[in-house]
CSV table of N, CA and C in Angstrom, one decimal:
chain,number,residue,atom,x,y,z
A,1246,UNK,N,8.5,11.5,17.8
A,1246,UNK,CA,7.7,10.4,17.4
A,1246,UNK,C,6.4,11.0,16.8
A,1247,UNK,N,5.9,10.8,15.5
A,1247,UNK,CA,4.6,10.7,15.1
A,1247,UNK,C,3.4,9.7,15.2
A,1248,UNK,N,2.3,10.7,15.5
A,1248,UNK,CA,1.2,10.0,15.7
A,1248,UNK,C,0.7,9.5,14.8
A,1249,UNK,N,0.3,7.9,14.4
A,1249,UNK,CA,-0.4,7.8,13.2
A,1249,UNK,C,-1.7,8.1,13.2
A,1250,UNK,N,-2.0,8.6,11.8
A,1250,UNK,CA,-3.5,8.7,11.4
A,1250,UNK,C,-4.4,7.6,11.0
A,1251,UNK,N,-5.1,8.1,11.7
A,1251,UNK,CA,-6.4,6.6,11.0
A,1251,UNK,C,-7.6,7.2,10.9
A,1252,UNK,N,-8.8,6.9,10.0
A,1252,UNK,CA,-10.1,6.8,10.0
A,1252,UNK,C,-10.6,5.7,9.9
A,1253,UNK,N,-12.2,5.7,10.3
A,1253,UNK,CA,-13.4,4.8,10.4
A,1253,UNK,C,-14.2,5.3,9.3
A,1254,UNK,N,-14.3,4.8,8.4
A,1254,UNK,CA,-15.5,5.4,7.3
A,1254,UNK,C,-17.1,4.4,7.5
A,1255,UNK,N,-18.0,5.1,7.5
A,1255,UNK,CA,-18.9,3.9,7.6
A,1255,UNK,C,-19.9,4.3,5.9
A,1256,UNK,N,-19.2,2.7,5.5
A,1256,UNK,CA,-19.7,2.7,3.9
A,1256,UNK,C,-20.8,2.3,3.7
A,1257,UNK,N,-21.4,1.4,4.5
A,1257,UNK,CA,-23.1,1.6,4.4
A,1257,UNK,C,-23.5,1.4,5.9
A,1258,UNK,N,-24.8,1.8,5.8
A,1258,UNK,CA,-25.6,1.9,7.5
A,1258,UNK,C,-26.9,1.8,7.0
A,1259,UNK,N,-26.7,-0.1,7.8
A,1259,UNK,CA,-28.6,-0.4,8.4
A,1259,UNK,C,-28.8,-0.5,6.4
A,1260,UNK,N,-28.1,-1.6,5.7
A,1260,UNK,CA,-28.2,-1.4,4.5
A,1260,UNK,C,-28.9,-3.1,3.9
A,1261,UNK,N,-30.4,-2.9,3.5
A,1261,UNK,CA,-30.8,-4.1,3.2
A,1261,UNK,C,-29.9,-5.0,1.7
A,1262,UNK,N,-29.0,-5.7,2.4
A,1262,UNK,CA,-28.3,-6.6,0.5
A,1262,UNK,C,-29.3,-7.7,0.3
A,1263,UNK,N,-29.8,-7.8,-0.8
A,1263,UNK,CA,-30.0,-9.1,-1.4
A,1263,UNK,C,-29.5,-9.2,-2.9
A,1264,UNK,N,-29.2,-10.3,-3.2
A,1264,UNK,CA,-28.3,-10.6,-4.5
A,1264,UNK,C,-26.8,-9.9,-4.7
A,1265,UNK,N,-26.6,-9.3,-6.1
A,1265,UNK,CA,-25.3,-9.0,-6.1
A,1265,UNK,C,-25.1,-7.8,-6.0
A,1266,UNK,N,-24.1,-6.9,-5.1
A,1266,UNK,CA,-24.1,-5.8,-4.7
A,1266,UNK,C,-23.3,-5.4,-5.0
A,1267,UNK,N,-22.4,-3.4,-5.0
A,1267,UNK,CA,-21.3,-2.9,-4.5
A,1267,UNK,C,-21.6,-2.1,-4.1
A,1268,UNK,N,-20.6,-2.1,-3.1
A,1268,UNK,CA,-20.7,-0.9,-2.0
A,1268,UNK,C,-20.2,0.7,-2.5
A,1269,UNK,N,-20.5,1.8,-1.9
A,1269,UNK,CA,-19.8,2.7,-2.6
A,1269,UNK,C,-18.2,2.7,-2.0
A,1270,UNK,N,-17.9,3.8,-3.5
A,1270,UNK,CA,-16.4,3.2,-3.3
A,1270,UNK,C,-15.8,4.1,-2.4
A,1271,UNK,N,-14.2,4.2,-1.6
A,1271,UNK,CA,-13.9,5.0,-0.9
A,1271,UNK,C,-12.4,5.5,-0.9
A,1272,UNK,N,-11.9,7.0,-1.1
A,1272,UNK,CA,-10.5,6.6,-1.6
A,1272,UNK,C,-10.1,6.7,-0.4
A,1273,UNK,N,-8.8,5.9,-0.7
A,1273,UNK,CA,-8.0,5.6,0.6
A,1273,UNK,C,-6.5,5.6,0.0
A,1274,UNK,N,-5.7,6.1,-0.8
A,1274,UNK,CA,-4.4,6.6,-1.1
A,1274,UNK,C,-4.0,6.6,-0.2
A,1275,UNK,N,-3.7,7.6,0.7
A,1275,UNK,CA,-3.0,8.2,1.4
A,1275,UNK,C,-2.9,7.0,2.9
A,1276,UNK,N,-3.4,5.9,2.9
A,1276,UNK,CA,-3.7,4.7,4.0
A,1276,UNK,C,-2.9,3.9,3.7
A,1277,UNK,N,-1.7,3.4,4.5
A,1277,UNK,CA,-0.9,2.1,4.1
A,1277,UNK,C,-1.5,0.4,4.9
A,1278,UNK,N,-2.9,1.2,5.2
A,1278,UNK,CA,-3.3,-0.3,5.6
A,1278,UNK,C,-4.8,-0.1,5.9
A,1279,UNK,N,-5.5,-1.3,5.4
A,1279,UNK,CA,-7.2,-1.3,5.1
A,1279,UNK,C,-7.5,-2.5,6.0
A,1280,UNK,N,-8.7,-2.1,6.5
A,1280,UNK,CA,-9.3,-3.6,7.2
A,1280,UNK,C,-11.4,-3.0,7.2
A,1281,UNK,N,-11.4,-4.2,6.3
A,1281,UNK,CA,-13.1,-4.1,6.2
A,1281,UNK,C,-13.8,-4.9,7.7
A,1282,UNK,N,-15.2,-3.9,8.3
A,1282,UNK,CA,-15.8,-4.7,9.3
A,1282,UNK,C,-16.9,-4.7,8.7
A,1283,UNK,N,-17.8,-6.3,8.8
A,1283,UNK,CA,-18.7,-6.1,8.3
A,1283,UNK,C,-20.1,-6.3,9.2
A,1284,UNK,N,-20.7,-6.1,10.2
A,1284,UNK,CA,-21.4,-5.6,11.0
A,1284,UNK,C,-23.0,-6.7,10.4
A,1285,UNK,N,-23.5,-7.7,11.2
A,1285,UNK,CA,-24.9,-7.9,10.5
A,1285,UNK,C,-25.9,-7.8,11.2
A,1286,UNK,N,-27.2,-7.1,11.2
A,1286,UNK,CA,-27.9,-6.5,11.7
A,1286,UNK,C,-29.5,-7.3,12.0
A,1287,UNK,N,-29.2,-8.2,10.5
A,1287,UNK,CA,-30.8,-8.4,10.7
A,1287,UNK,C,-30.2,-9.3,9.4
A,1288,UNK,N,-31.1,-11.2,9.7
A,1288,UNK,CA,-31.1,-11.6,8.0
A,1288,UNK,C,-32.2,-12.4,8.3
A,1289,UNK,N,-33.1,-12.5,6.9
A,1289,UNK,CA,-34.1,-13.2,6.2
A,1289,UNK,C,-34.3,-14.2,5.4
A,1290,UNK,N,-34.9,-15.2,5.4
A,1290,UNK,CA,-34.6,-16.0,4.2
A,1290,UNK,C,-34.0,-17.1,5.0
A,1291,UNK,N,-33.5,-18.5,4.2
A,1291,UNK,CA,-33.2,-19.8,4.0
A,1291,UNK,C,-31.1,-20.0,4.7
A,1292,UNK,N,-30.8,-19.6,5.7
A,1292,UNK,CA,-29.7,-19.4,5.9
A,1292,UNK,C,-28.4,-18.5,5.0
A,1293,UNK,N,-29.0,-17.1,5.2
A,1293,UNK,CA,-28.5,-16.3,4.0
A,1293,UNK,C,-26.7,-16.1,4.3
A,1294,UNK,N,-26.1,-16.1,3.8
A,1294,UNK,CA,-24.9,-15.6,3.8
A,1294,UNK,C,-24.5,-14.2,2.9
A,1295,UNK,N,-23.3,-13.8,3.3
A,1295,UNK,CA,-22.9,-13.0,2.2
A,1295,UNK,C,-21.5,-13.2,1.6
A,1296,UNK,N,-21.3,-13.4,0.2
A,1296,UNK,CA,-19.9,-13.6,-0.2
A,1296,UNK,C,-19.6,-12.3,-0.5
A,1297,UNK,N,-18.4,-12.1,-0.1
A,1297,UNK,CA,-17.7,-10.6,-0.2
A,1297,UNK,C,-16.3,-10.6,-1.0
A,1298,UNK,N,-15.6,-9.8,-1.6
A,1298,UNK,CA,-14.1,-9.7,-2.2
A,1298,UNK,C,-14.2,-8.4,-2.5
A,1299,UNK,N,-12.7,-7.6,-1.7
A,1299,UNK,CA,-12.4,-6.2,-1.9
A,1299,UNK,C,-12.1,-6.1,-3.7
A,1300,UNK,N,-12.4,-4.6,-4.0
A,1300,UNK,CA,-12.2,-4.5,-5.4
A,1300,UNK,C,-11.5,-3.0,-5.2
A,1301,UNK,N,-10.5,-3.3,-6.4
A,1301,UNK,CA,-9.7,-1.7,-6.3
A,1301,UNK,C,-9.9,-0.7,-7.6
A,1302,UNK,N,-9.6,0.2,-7.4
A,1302,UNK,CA,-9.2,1.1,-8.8
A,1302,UNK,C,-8.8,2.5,-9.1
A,1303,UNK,N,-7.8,3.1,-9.6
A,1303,UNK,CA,-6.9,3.9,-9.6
A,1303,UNK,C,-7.9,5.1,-9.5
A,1304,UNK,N,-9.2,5.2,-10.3
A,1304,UNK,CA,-9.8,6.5,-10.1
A,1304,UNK,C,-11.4,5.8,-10.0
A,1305,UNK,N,-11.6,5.3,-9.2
A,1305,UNK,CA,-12.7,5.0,-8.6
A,1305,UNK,C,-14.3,5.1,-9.7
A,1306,UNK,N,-13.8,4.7,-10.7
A,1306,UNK,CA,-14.5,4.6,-11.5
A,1306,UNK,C,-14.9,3.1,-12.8
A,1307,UNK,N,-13.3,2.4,-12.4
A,1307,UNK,CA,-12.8,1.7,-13.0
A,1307,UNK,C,-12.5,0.6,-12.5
A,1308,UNK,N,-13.3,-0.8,-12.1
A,1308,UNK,CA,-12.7,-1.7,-11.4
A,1308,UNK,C,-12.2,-2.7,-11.5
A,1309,UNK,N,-11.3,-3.6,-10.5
A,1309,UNK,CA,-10.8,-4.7,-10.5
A,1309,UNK,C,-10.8,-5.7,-9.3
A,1310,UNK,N,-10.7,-6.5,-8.9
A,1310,UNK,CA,-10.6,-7.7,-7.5
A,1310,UNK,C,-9.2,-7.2,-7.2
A,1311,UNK,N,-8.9,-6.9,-6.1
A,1311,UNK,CA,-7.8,-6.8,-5.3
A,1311,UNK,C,-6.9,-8.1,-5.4
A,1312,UNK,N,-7.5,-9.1,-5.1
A,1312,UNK,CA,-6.8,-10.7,-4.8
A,1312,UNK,C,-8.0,-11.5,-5.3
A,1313,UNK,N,-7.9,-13.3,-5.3
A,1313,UNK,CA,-9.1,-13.8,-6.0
A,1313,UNK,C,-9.2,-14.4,-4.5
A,1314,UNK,N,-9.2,-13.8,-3.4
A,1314,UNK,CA,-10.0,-14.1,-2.1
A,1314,UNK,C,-11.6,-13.6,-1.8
A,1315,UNK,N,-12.2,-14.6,-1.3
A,1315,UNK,CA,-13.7,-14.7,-1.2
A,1315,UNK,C,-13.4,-14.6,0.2
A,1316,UNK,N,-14.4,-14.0,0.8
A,1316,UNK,CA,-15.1,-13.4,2.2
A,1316,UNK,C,-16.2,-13.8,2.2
A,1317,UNK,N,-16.4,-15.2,3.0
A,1317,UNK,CA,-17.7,-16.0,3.3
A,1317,UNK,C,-18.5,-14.9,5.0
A,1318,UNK,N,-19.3,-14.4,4.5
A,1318,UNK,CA,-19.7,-13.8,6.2
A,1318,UNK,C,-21.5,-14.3,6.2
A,1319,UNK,N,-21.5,-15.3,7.4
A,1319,UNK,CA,-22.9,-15.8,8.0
A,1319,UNK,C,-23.0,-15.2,9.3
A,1320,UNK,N,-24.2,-14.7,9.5
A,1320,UNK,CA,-24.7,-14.6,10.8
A,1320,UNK,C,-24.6,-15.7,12.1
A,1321,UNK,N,-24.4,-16.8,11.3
A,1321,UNK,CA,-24.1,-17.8,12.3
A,1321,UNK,C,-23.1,-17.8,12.9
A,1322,UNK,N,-22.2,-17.3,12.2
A,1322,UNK,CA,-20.4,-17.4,13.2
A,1322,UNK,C,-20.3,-16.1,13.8
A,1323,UNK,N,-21.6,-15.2,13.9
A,1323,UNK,CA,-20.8,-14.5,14.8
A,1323,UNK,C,-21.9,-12.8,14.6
A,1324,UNK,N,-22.0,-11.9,15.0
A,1324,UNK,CA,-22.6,-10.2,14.1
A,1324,UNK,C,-21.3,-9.7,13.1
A,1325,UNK,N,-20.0,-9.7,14.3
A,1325,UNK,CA,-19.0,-8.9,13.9
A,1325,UNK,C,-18.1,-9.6,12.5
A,1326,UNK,N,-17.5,-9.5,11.2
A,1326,UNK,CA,-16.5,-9.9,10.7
A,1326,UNK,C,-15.6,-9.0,9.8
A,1327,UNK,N,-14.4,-9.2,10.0
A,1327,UNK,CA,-13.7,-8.8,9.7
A,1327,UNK,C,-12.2,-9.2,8.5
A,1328,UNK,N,-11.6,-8.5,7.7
A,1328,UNK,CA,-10.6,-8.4,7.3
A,1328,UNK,C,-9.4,-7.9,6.6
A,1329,UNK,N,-8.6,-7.8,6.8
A,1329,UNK,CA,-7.3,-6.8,5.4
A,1329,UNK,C,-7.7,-6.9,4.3
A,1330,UNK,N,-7.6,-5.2,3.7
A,1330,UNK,CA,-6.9,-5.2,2.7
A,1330,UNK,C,-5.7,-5.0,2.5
A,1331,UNK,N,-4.8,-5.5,1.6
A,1331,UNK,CA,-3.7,-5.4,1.7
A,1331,UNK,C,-2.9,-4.9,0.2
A,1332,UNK,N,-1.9,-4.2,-0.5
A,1332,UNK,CA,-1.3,-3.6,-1.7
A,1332,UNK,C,-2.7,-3.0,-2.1
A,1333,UNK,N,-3.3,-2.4,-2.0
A,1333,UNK,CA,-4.3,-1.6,-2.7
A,1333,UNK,C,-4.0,-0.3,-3.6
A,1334,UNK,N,-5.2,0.2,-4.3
A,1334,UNK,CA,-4.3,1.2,-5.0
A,1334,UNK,C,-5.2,2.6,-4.5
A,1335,UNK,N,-6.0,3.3,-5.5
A,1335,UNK,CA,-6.3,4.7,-4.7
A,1335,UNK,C,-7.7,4.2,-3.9
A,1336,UNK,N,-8.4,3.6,-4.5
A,1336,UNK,CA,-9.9,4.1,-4.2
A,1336,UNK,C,-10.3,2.0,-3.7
A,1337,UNK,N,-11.1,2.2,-2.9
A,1337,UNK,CA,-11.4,0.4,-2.3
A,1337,UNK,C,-12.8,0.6,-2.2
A,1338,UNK,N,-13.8,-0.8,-2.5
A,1338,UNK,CA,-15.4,-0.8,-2.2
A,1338,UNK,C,-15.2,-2.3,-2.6
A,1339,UNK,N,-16.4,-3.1,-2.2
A,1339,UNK,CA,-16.7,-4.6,-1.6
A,1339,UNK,C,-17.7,-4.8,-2.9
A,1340,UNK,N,-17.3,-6.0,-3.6
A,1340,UNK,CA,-18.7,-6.8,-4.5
A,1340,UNK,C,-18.7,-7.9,-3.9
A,1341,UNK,N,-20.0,-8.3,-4.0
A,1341,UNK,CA,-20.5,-9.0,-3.3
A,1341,UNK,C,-21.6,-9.8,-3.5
A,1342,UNK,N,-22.0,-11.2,-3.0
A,1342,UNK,CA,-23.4,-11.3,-3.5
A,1342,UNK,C,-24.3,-11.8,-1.9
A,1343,UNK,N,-25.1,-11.8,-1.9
A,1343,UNK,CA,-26.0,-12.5,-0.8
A,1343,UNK,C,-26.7,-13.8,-1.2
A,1344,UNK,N,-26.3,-14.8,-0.6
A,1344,UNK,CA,-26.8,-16.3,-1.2
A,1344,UNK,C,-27.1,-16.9,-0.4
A,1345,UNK,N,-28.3,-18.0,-0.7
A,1345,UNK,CA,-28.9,-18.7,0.2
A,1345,UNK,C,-28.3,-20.2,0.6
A,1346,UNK,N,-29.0,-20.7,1.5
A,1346,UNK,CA,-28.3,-22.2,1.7
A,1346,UNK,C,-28.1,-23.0,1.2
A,1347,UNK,N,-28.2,-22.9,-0.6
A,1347,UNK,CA,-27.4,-23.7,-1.6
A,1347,UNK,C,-26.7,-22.9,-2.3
A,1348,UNK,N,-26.2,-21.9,-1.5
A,1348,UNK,CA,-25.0,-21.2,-1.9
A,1348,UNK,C,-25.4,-20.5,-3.1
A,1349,UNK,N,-26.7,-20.4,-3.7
A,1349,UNK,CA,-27.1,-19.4,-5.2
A,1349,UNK,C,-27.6,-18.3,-4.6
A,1350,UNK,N,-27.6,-17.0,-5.3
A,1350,UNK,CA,-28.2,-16.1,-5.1
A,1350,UNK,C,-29.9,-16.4,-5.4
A,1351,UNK,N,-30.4,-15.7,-4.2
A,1351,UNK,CA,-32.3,-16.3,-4.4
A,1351,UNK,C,-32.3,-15.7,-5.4
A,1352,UNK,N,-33.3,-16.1,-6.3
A,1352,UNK,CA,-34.2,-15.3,-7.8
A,1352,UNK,C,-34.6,-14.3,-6.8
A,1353,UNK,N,-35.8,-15.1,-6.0
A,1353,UNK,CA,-36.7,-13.8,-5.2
A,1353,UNK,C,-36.5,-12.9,-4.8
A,1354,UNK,N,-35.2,-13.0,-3.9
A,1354,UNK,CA,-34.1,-12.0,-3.4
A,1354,UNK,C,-35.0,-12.0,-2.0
A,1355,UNK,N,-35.2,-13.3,-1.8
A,1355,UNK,CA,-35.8,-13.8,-0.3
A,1355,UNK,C,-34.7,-13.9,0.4
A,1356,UNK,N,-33.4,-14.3,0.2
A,1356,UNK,CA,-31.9,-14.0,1.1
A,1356,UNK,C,-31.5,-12.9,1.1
A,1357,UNK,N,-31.4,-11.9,2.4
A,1357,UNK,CA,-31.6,-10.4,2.7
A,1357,UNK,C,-30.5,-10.4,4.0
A,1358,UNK,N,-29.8,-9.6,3.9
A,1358,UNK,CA,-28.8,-8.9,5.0
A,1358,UNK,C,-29.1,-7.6,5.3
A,1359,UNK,N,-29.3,-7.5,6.4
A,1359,UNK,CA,-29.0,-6.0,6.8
A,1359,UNK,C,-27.6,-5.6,7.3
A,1360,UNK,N,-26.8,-5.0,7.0
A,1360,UNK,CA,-25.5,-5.2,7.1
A,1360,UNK,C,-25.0,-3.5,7.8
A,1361,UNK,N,-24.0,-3.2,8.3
A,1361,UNK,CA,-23.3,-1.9,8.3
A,1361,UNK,C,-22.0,-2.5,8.0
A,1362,UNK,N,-21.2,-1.8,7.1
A,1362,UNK,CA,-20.1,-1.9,6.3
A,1362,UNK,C,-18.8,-0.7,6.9
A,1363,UNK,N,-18.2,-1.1,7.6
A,1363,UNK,CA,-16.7,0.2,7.8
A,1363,UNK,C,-15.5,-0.6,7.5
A,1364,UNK,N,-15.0,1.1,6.9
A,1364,UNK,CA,-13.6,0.4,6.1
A,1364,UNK,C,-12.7,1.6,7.6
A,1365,UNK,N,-11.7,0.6,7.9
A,1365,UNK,CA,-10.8,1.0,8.9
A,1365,UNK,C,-9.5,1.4,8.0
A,1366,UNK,N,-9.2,2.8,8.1
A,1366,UNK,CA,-7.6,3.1,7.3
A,1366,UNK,C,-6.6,3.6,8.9
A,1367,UNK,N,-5.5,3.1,8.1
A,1367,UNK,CA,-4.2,3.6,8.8
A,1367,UNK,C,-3.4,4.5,8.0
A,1368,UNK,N,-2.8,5.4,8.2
A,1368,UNK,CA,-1.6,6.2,7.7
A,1368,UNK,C,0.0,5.4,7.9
C-alpha cells in the first residue's frame, strides 16, 4: 500500500484585497485533487465580501475559469471557507473581486479583506 502525497501551499499571507484581484498562480499537475481555504483575517468597509472562481492554465501564463462557479466568501458566515477544485489542468490561482454591500466593487477600494489563501493538493 502507498502513501498518498499531499501539500499545503500558502498562496497568500495576511494579504490586504480590495477590488479585482489574482492570486499567484501554482502548479499542481502532478495533484489529482485541489481544495482552496480561504482564511479571513481582518475586513473593512460597508459589509465586504469576496467573490472568488478558480482559474486554470496549461503553462501558467495563460488563463481560463475552471467552471462558471462563483465562491461568495463573507466574514459573516464564518473566518474559515472552503472548496474543490475539480478536472484542472497544470497550473491553478483564484480571480476574484472584493465587493461591498451592494454587491459592486467600492471605487474607493473602501471594501478590504485581509485574507490568507491555501491551496490543499492530493496525489
Amino acid at each position: 500500500m502507498n502513501m498518498r502525497q499531499s501539500l499545503t501551499a500558502v498562496i497568500e499571507r495576511n494579504t490586504t484585497l480590495t477590488g479585482e484581484f489574482t492570486t499567484e498562480p501554482y502548479e499542481a499537475a502532478w495533484a489529482g485533487e485541489a481544495r482552496w481555504f480561504v482564511r479571513v483575517l481582518d475586513a473593512a468597509g460597508r459589509s465586504p465580501r469576496l467573490v472568488a472562481r478558480t482559474q486554470i492554465s496549461p503553462d501558467g501564463l495563460h488563463w481560463c475559469d475552471l467552471d462558471e462557479t462563483d465562491q461568495s466568501i463573507s466574514p459573516a458566515d464564518g473566518p474559515v471557507h472552503s472548496w474543490p477544485a475539480t478536472g484542472f489542468g497544470g497550473w491553478l490561482r483564484l480571480r476574484g473581486t472584493v465587493v461591498d454591500e451592494a454587491a459592486d466593487p467600492a471605487p474607493d477600494e473602501s471594501a478590504r479583506l485581509k485574507v490568507l489563501i491555501y491551496l490543499a493538493l492530493k496525489a
